[in-house]
PDB file of C-alpha atoms in Angstrom:
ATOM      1  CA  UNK A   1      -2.647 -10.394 -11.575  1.00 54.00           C
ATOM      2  CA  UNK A   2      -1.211 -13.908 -10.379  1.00 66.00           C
ATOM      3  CA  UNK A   3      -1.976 -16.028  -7.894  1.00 80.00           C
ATOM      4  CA  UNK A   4      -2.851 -14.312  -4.449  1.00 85.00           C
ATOM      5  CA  UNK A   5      -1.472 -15.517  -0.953  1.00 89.00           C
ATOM      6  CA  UNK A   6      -3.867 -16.169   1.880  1.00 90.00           C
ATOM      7  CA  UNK A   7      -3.137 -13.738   4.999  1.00 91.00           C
ATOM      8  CA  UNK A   8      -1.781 -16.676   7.132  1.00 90.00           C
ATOM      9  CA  UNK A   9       0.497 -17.380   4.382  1.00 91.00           C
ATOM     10  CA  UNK A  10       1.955 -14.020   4.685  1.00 94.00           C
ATOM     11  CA  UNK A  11       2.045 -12.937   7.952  1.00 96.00           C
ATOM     12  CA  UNK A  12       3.238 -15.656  10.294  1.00 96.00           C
ATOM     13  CA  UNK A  13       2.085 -15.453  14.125  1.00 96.00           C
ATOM     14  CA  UNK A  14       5.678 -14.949  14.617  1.00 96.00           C
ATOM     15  CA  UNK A  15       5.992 -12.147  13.161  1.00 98.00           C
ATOM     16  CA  UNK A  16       3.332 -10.082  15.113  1.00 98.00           C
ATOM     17  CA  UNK A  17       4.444  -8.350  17.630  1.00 98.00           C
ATOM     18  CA  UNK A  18       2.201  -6.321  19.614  1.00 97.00           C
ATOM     19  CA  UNK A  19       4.097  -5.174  22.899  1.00 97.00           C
ATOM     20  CA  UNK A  20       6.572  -3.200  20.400  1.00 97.00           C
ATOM     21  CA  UNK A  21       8.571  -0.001  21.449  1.00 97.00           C
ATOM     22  CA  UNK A  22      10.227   2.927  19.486  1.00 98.00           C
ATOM     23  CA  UNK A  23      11.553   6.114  20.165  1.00 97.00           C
ATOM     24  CA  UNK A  24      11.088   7.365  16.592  1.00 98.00           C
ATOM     25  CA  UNK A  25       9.973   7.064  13.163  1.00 98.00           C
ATOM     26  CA  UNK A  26      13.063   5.441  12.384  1.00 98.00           C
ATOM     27  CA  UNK A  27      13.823   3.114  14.962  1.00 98.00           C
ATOM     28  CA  UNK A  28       9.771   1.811  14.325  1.00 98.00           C
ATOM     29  CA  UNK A  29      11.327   1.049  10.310  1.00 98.00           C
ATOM     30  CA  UNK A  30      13.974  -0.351  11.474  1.00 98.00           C
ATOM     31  CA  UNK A  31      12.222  -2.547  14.255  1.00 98.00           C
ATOM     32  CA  UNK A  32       9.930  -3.831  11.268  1.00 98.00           C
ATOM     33  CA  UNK A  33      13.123  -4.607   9.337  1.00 98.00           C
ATOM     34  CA  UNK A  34      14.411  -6.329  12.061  1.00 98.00           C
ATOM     35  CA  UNK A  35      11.776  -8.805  12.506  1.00 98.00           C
ATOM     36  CA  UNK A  36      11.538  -9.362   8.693  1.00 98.00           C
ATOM     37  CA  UNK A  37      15.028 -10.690   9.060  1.00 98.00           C
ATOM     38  CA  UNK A  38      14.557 -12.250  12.054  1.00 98.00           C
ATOM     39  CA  UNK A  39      11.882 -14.104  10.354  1.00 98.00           C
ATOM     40  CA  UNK A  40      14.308 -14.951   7.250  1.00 98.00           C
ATOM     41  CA  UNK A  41      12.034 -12.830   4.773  1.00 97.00           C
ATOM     42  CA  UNK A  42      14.522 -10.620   4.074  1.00 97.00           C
ATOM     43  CA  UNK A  43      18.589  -9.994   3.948  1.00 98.00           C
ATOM     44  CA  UNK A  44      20.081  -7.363   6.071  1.00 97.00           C
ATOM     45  CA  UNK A  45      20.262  -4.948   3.392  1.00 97.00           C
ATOM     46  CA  UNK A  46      16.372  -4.790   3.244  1.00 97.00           C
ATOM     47  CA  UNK A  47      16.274  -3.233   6.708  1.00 98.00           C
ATOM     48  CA  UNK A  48      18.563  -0.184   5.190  1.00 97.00           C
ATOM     49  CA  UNK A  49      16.349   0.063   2.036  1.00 95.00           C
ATOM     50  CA  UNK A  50      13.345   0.443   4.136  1.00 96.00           C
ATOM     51  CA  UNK A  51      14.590   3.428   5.719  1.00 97.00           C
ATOM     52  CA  UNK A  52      15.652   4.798   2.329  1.00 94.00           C
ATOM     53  CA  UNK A  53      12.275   4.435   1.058  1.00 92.00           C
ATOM     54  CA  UNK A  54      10.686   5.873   4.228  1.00 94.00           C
ATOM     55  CA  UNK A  55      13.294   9.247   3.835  1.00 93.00           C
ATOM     56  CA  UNK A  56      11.782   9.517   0.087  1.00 86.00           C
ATOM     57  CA  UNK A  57       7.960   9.075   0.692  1.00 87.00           C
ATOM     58  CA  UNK A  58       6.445   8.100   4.255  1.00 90.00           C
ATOM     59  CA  UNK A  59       4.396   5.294   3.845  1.00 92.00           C
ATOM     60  CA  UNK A  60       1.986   6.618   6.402  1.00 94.00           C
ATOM     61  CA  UNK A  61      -1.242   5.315   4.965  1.00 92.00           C
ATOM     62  CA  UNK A  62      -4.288   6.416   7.335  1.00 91.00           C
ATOM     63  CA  UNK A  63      -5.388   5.580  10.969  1.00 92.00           C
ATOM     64  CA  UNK A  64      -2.697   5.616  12.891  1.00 95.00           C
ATOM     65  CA  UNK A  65      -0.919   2.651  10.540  1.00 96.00           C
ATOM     66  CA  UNK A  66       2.103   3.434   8.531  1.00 96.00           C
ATOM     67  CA  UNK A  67       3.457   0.318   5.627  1.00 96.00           C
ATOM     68  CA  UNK A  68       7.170   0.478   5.714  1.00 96.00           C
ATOM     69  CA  UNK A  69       8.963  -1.003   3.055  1.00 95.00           C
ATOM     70  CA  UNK A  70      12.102  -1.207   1.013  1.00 93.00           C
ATOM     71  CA  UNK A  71      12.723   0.114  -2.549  1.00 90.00           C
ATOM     72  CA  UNK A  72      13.091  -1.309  -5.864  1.00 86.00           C
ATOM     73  CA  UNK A  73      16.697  -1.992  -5.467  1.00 87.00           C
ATOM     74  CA  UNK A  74      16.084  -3.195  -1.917  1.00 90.00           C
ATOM     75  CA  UNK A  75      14.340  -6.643  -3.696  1.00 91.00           C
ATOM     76  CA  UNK A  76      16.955  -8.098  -4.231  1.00 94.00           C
ATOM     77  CA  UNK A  77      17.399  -8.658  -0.761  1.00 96.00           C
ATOM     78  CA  UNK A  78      13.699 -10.549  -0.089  1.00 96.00           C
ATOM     79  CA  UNK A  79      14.060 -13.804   0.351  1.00 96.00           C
ATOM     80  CA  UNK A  80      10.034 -15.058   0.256  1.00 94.00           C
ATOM     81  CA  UNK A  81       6.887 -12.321   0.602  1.00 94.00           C
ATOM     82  CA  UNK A  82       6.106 -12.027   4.257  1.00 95.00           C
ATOM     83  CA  UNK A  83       4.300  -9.250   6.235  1.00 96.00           C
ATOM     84  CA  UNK A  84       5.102  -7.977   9.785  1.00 97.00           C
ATOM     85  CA  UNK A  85       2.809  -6.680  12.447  1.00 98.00           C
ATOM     86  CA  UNK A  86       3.989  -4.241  14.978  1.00 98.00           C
ATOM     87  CA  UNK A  87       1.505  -2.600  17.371  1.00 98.00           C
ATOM     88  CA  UNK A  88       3.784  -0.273  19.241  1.00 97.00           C
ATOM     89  CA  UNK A  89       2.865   0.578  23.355  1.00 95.00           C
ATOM     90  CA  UNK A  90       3.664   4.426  22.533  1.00 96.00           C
ATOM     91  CA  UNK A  91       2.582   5.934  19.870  1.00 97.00           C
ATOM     92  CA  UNK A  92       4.914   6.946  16.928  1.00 98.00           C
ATOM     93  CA  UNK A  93       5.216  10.633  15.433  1.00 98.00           C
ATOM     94  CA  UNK A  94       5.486   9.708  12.026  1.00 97.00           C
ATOM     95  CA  UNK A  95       6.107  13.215  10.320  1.00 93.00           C
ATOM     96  CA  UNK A  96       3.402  15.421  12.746  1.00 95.00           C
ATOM     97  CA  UNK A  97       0.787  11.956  12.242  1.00 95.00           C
ATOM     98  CA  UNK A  98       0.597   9.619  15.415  1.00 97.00           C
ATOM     99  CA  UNK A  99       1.240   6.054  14.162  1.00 97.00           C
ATOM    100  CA  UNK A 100       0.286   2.421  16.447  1.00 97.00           C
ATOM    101  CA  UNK A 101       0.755  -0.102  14.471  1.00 97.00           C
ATOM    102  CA  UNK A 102       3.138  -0.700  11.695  1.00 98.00           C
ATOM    103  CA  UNK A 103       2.880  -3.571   8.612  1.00 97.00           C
ATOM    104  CA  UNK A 104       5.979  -3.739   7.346  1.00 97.00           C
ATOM    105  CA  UNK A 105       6.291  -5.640   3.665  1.00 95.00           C
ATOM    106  CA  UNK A 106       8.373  -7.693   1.941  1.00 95.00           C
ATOM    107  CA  UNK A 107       7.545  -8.712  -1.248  1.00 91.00           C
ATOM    108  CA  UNK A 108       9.499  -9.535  -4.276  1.00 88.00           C
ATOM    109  CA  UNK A 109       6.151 -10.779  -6.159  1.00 83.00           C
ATOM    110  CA  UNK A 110       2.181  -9.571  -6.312  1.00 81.00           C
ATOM    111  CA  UNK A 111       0.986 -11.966  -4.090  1.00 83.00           C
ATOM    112  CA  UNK A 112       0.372  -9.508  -1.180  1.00 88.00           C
ATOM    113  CA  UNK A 113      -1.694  -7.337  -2.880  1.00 85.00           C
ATOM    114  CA  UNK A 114      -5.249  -9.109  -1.839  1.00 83.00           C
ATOM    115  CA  UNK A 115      -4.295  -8.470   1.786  1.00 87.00           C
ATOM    116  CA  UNK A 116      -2.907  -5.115   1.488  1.00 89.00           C
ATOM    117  CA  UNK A 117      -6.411  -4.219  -0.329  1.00 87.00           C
ATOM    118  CA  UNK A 118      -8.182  -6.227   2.495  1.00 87.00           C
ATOM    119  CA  UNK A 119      -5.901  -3.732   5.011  1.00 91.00           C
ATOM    120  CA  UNK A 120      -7.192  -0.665   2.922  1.00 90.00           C
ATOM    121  CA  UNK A 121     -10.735  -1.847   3.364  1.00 88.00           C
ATOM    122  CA  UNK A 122     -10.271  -1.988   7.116  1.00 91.00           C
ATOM    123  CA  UNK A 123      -8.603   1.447   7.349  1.00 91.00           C
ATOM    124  CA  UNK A 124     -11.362   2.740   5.322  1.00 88.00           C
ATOM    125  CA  UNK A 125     -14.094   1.920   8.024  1.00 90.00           C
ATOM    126  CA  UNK A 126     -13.096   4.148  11.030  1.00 91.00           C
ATOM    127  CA  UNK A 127     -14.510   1.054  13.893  1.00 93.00           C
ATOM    128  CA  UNK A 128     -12.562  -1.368  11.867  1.00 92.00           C
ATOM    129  CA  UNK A 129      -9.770   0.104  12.273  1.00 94.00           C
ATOM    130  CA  UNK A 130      -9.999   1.163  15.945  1.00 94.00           C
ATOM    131  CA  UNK A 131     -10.680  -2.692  16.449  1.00 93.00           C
ATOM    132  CA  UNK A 132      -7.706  -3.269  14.773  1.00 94.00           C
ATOM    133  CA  UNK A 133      -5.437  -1.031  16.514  1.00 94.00           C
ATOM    134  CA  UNK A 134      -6.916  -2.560  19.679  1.00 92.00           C
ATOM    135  CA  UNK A 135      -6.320  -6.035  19.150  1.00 94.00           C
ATOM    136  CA  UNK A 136      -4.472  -7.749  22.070  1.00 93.00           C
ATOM    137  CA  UNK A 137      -3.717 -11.056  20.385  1.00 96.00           C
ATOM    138  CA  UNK A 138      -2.411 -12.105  17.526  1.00 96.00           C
ATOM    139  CA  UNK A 139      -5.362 -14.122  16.269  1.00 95.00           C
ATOM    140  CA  UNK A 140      -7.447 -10.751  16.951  1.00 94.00           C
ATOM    141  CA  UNK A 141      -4.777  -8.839  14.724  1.00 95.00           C
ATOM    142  CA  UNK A 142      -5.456 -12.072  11.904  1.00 95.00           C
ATOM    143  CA  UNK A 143      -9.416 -11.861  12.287  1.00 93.00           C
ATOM    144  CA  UNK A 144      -9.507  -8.312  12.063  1.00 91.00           C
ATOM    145  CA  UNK A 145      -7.573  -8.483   8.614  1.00 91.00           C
ATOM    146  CA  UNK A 146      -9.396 -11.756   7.596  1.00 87.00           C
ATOM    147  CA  UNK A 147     -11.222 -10.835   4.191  1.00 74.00           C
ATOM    148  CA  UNK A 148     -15.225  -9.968   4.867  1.00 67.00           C
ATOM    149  CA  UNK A 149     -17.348 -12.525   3.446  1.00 53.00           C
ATOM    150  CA  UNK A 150     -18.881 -10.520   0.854  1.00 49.00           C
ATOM    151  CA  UNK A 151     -15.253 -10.056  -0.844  1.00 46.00           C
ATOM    152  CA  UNK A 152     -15.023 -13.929  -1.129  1.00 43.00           C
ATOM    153  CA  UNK A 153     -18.300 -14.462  -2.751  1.00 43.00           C
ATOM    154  CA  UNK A 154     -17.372 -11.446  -5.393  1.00 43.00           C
ATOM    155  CA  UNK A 155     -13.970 -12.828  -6.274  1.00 40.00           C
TER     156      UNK A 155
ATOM    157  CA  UNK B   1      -0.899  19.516 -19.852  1.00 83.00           C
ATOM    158  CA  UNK B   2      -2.228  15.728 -21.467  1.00 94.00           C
ATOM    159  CA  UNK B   3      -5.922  14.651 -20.552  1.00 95.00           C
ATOM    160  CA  UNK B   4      -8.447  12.097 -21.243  1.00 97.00           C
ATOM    161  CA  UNK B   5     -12.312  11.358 -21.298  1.00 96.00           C
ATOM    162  CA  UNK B   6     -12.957   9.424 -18.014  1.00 96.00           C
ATOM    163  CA  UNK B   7     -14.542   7.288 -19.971  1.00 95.00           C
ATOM    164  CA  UNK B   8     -11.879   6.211 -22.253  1.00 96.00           C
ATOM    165  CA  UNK B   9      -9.827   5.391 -19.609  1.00 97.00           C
ATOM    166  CA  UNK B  10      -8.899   1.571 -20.082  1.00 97.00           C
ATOM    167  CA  UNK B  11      -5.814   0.931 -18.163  1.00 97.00           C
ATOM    168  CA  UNK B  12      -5.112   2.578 -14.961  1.00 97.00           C
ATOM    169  CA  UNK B  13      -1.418   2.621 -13.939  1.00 96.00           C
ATOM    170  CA  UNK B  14      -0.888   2.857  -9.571  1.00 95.00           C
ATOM    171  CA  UNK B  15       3.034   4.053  -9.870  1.00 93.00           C
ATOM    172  CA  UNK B  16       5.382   3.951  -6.815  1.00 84.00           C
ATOM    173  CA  UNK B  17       9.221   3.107  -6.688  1.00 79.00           C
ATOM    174  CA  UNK B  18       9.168  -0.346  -5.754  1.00 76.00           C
ATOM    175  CA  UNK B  19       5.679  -1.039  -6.474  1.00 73.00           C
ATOM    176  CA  UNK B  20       5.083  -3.015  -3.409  1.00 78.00           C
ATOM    177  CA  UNK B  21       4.061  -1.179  -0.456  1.00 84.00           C
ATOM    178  CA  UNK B  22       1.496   1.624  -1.211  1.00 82.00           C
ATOM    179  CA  UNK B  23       0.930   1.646  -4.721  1.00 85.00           C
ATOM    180  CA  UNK B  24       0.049  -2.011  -4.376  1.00 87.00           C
ATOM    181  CA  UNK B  25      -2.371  -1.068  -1.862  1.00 89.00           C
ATOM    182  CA  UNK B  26      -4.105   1.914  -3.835  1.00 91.00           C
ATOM    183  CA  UNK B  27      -4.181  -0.397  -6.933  1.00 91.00           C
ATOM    184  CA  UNK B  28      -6.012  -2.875  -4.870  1.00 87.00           C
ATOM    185  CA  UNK B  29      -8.745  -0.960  -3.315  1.00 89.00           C
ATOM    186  CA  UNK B  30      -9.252   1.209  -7.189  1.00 93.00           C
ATOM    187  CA  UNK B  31      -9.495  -2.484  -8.810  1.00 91.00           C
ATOM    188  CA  UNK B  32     -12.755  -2.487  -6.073  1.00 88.00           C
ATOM    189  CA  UNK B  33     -13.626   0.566  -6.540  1.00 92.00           C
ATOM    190  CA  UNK B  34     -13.614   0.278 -10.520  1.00 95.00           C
ATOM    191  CA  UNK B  35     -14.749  -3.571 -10.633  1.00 92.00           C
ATOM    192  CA  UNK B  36     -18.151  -2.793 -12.442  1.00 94.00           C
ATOM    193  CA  UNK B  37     -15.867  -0.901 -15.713  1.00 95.00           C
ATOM    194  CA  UNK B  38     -13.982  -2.335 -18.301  1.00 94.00           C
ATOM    195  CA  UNK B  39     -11.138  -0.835 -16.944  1.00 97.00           C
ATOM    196  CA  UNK B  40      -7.380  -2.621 -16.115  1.00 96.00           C
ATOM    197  CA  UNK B  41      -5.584  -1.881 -12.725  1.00 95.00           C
ATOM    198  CA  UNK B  42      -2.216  -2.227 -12.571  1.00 92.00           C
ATOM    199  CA  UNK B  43       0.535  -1.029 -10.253  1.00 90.00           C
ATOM    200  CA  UNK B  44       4.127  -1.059 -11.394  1.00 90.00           C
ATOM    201  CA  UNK B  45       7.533   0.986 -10.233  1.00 89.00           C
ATOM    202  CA  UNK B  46       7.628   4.833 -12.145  1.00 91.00           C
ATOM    203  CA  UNK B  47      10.116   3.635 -14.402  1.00 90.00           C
ATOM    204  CA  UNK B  48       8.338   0.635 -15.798  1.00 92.00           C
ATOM    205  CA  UNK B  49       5.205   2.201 -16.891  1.00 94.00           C
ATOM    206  CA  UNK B  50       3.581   1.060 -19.769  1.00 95.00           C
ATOM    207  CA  UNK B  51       3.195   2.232 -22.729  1.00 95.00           C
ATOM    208  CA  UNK B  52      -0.283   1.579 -23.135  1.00 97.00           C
ATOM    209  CA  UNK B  53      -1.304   3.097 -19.795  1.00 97.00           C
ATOM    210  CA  UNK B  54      -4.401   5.709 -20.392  1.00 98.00           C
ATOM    211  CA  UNK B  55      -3.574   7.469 -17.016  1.00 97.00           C
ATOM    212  CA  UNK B  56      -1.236   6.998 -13.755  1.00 97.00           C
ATOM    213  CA  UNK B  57      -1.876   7.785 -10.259  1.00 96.00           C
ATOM    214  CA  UNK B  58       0.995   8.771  -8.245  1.00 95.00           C
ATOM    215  CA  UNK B  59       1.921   9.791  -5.325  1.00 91.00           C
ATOM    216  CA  UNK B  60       2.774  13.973  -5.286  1.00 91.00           C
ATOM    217  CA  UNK B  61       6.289  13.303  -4.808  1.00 88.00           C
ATOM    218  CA  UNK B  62       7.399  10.752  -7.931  1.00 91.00           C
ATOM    219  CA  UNK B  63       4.376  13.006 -10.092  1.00 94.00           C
ATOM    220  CA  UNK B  64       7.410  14.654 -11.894  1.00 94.00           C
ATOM    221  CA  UNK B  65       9.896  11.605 -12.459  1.00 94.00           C
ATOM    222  CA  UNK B  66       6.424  10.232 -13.549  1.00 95.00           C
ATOM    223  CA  UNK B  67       5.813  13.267 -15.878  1.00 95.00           C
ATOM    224  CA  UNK B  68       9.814  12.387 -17.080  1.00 95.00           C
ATOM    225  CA  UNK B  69       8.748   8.813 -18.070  1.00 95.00           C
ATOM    226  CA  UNK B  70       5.575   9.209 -19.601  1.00 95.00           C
ATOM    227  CA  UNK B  71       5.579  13.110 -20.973  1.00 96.00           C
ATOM    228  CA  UNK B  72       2.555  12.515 -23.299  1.00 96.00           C
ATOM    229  CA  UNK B  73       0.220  11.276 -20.390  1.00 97.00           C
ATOM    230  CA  UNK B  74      -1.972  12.520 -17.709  1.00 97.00           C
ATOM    231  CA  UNK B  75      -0.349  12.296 -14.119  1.00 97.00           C
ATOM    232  CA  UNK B  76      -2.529  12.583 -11.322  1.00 97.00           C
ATOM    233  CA  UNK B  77      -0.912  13.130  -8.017  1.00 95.00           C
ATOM    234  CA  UNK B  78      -2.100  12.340  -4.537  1.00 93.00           C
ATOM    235  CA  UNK B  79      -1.034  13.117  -1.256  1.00 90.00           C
ATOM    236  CA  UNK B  80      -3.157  10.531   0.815  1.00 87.00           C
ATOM    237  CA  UNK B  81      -3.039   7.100   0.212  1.00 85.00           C
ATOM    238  CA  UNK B  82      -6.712   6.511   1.235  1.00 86.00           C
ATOM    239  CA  UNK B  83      -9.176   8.762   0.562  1.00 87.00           C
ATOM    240  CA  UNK B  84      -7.378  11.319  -1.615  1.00 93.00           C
ATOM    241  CA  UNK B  85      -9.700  13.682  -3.396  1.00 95.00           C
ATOM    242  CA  UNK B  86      -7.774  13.676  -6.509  1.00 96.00           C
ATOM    243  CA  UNK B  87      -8.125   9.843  -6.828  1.00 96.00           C
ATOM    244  CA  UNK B  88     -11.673   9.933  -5.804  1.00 96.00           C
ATOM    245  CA  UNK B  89     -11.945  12.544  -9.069  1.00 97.00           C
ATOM    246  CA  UNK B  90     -10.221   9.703 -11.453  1.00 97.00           C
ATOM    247  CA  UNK B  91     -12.493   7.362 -10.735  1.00 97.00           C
ATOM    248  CA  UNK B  92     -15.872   9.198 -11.005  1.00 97.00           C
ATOM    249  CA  UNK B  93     -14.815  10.390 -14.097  1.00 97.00           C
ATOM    250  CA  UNK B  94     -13.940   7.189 -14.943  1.00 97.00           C
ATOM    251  CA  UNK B  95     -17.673   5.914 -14.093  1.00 96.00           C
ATOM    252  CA  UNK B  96     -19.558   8.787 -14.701  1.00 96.00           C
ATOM    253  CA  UNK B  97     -17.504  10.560 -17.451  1.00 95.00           C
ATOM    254  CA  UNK B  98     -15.183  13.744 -17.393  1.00 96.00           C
ATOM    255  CA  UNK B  99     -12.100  14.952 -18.338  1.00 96.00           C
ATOM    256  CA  UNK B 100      -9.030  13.629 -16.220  1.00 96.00           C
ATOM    257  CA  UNK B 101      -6.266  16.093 -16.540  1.00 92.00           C
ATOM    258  CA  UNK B 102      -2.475  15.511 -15.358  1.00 83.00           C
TER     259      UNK B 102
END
């Protein structure tokens, strides 16, 4: 696997939002989409492949946190791997599950895959996970996804 | 229906369509989960797995484009990403032993 970006590489203060609204599943996609761009991660055209991909397979992972992203042909249209962070007021119905916070991904490369691993982790421990759902700031949203100590020292 | 010794297994295949969302994510926590065996993670997009994959995890939904790539190896399909019974079975036979069918 090659080389691995940090978490503050990939997801930019800027692109957490945590005050976010949406009426449905696919206004949330499109939301995450929208900041990707907003962000210049991504083209336009990623925003439409995102809800293509989401119409295939929901990417509903666990714990109230679904990973939206586009589809192999939607690559073309990232610009530089980024993450977004939405942690919407309402929560979601995301195909009968209840979904509060969304990371969307953009990612042309591998370099995201330490973090998304480091999400799993979180998402796997039931008070991590509630502590990340409940973080109010965005450097609560970063700590709660930093890696844990004991990962560093193994890697 | 193909199948393989757990412990056989030598290269793990995570397949998803663009490889970058979920699959990347299921690769990354089995590459933990599977650190202490000589085994390879990978995750890759259905249609560019390889041909010297032993087995491929997949979500339910791509298990038959899967099963159109790569007729002549197991498939094992999940519905979860985290947590999925039939992943959890992959990897204990995969550090314990048993036969992996797909």
């Amino acid at each position: 696997m090659g080389e691995q970006s940090s978490l503050t590489e990939l997801l930019d203060v800027s692109a957490i939002d945590l005050g976010a609204r949406a009426a449905s599943k696919e206004d949330a996609v499109r939301a995450c989409g929208d900041k990707l761009v907003e962000i210049g991660a991504v083209g336009p055209a990623y925003v439409e492949a995102m809800l293509e991909r989401e119409r295939t397979i929901s990417t509903y992972v666990g714990e109230g946190v679904a990973i939206p992203h586009g589809t192999l042909a939607g690559k073309d249209a990232v610009v530089r791997d980024a993450l977004c962070y939405l942690r919407f007021s309402d929560p979601v119905d995301w195909g009968g599950e209840e979904v509060t916070v969304c990371v969307g991904i953009a990612a042309a490369g591998d370099g995201h895959v330490d973090v998304l691993a480091a999400l799993a982790q979180v998402l796997m421990d039931p008070e991590q996970a509630a502590a990340l759902r409940a973080a109010q700031r965005p450097e609560d949203v970063l700590a709660a996804l930093a890696p844990r100590e004991e990962e560093e020292v193994s890697t | 229906m193909p199948s393989i010794e757990g412990s056989d297994v030598r290269k793990l295949i995570v397949a998803c369509d663009a490889g970058m969302g979920s699959s990347a994510m299921l690769a990354g926590t089995l590459r933990g989960q599977l650190k202490k065996q000589n085994v390879t993670v990978e995750h890759k997009p259905v249609n560019e797995i390889p041909a010297d994959a032993d087995v491929i995890v997949v979500h339910e939904g791509l298990a038959d484009r899967a099963r159109g790539i790569a007729p002549d190896k197991p498939i094992v399909g999940f519905k979860v990403f985290l947590g999925d019974p039939a992943v959890t079975k992959v990897v204990n036979a995969i550090k314990d032993g048993g036969i992996i069918n797909g």
